[in-house]
Amino acid sequence: QVQLVESGGGLVQSGGSLRLSCAASGSVSNVVHMAWYRQSPGLERELVADITKGGLTRYVDSVKGRFTIARDSGMHTLYLEMNSVKPENTAVYYCSANALVDVSMRQFWGQGTLVTVSS
């Protein structure tokens, strides 16, 4: 099992910056991939950015060049640096971890942190 706790959400003005953190605990040594997702009201949850244990990253096109995903070497903490934020970035942001449990890969989720961008 992997437990995830997000923090860092809040109210930020358009054009501002915010840094989200996700603290992982439990069987962290089995984590192979972590990601940030977001969900806006009335919309499906979408992948924002992800990172492998080896450090490979991917971003949704709409945040490329503005958001940066990073993690510590032990996959204990995941970050999302959000710069030049826009009102459309308003959402609940969720941390996710994929870990090998027994012989299968399982996905774990945090409770989410709300980011509100004012215009």
CSV table of C-alpha atoms in Angstrom, one decimal:
chain,number,residue,atom,x,y,z
A,1,GLN,CA,0.0,0.0,0.0
A,2,VAL,CA,1.1,3.6,-0.7
A,3,GLN,CA,-0.4,6.6,1.0
A,4,LEU,CA,-0.4,10.0,-0.7
A,5,VAL,CA,-1.0,13.4,0.9
A,6,GLU,CA,-1.1,16.5,-1.3
A,7,SER,CA,-0.5,20.0,0.0
A,8,GLY,CA,0.1,23.5,-1.4
A,9,GLY,CA,-3.2,24.3,-3.1
A,10,GLY,CA,-4.9,27.6,-2.6
A,11,LEU,CA,-5.9,30.8,-4.3
A,12,VAL,CA,-3.6,32.4,-6.7
A,13,GLN,CA,-3.9,35.2,-9.2
A,14,SER,CA,-3.7,34.7,-12.9
A,15,GLY,CA,-0.1,34.8,-14.0
A,16,GLY,CA,1.1,33.8,-10.5
A,17,SER,CA,2.9,30.7,-9.3
A,18,LEU,CA,2.1,27.9,-7.0
A,19,ARG,CA,3.9,24.8,-5.8
A,20,LEU,CA,2.1,21.5,-5.0
A,21,SER,CA,3.7,18.8,-3.0
A,22,CYS,CA,2.7,15.2,-2.5
A,23,ALA,CA,4.1,13.1,0.4
A,24,ALA,CA,4.2,9.4,-0.2
A,25,SER,CA,4.5,6.8,2.6
A,26,GLY,CA,4.1,3.1,2.9
A,27,SER,CA,5.6,0.8,0.2
A,28,VAL,CA,7.4,3.7,-1.5
A,29,SER,CA,10.2,1.5,-2.7
A,30,ASN,CA,7.7,-0.3,-5.0
A,31,VAL,CA,6.6,2.9,-6.7
A,32,VAL,CA,7.7,3.1,-10.4
A,33,HIS,CA,5.7,6.0,-11.6
A,34,MET,CA,4.0,9.1,-10.2
A,35,ALA,CA,1.7,11.7,-11.7
A,36,TRP,CA,-0.4,14.8,-11.2
A,37,TYR,CA,-4.0,14.7,-12.4
A,38,ARG,CA,-6.6,17.4,-12.1
A,39,GLN,CA,-10.4,17.5,-12.3
A,40,SER,CA,-12.5,20.6,-12.9
A,41,PRO,CA,-16.2,20.8,-12.2
A,42,GLY,CA,-18.2,18.9,-14.8
A,43,LEU,CA,-15.1,17.5,-16.5
A,44,GLU,CA,-13.3,14.2,-16.3
A,45,ARG,CA,-10.1,13.8,-14.4
A,46,GLU,CA,-7.1,14.4,-16.7
A,47,LEU,CA,-3.4,13.7,-16.6
A,48,VAL,CA,-1.4,16.9,-16.2
A,49,ALA,CA,2.1,15.5,-15.9
A,50,ASP,CA,3.9,12.3,-15.0
A,51,ILE,CA,7.4,11.1,-14.1
A,52,THR,CA,9.0,7.7,-14.0
A,53,LYS,CA,11.4,6.4,-11.4
A,54,GLY,CA,14.1,7.0,-13.9
A,55,GLY,CA,13.1,10.6,-14.3
A,56,LEU,CA,11.4,10.7,-17.6
A,57,THR,CA,8.6,13.3,-17.7
A,58,ARG,CA,5.6,14.0,-19.8
A,59,TYR,CA,3.2,16.9,-19.8
A,60,VAL,CA,-0.2,17.7,-21.3
A,61,ASP,CA,0.2,20.2,-24.1
A,62,SER,CA,-1.6,23.0,-22.3
A,63,VAL,CA,0.9,23.2,-19.4
A,64,LYS,CA,4.2,22.6,-21.3
A,65,GLY,CA,6.7,25.3,-20.6
A,66,ARG,CA,4.7,26.5,-17.5
A,67,PHE,CA,4.5,23.5,-15.2
A,68,THR,CA,7.3,21.3,-14.0
A,69,ILE,CA,7.0,18.0,-12.3
A,70,ALA,CA,9.8,16.7,-10.1
A,71,ARG,CA,10.4,14.1,-7.4
A,72,ASP,CA,13.0,13.4,-4.9
A,73,SER,CA,15.4,10.5,-5.6
A,74,GLY,CA,13.5,8.1,-3.4
A,75,MET,CA,10.0,8.9,-4.8
A,76,HIS,CA,9.0,10.0,-1.3
A,77,THR,CA,7.9,13.4,-2.4
A,78,LEU,CA,6.4,14.6,-5.7
A,79,TYR,CA,6.2,18.2,-6.7
A,80,LEU,CA,4.3,20.3,-9.3
A,81,GLU,CA,5.7,23.8,-9.9
A,82,MET,CA,3.0,25.8,-11.5
A,83,ASN,CA,4.0,29.1,-13.2
A,84,SER,CA,2.1,31.6,-15.3
A,85,VAL,CA,-1.2,30.0,-14.1
A,86,LYS,CA,-4.4,30.7,-15.9
A,87,PRO,CA,-8.0,30.7,-14.7
A,88,GLU,CA,-8.6,27.5,-16.7
A,89,ASN,CA,-6.0,25.8,-14.4
A,90,THR,CA,-8.6,25.9,-11.6
A,91,ALA,CA,-9.2,22.4,-10.5
A,92,VAL,CA,-8.7,19.8,-7.8
A,93,TYR,CA,-5.2,18.4,-8.3
A,94,TYR,CA,-4.6,14.8,-7.4
A,95,CYS,CA,-1.3,13.0,-6.8
A,96,SER,CA,-1.1,9.4,-8.1
A,97,ALA,CA,1.4,6.6,-7.7
A,98,ASN,CA,1.8,3.3,-9.5
A,99,ALA,CA,3.4,0.6,-7.4
A,100,LEU,CA,4.1,-3.1,-7.7
A,101,VAL,CA,1.9,-4.8,-5.1
A,102,ASP,CA,2.4,-8.6,-5.0
A,103,VAL,CA,2.5,-9.4,-8.7
A,104,SER,CA,0.4,-6.7,-10.1
A,105,MET,CA,0.6,-2.9,-10.6
A,106,ARG,CA,-1.8,-0.9,-8.6
A,107,GLN,CA,-2.6,2.8,-8.8
A,108,PHE,CA,-3.0,4.8,-5.6
A,109,TRP,CA,-4.5,8.3,-5.2
A,110,GLY,CA,-4.3,11.2,-2.8
A,111,GLN,CA,-7.3,13.1,-1.5
A,112,GLY,CA,-6.6,16.1,-3.8
A,113,THR,CA,-5.8,19.7,-3.2
A,114,LEU,CA,-7.8,22.6,-4.7
A,115,VAL,CA,-6.2,25.2,-6.8
A,116,THR,CA,-8.2,28.3,-7.7
A,117,VAL,CA,-6.8,30.8,-10.1
A,118,SER,CA,-8.5,34.2,-10.1
A,119,SER,CA,-8.6,36.4,-13.2
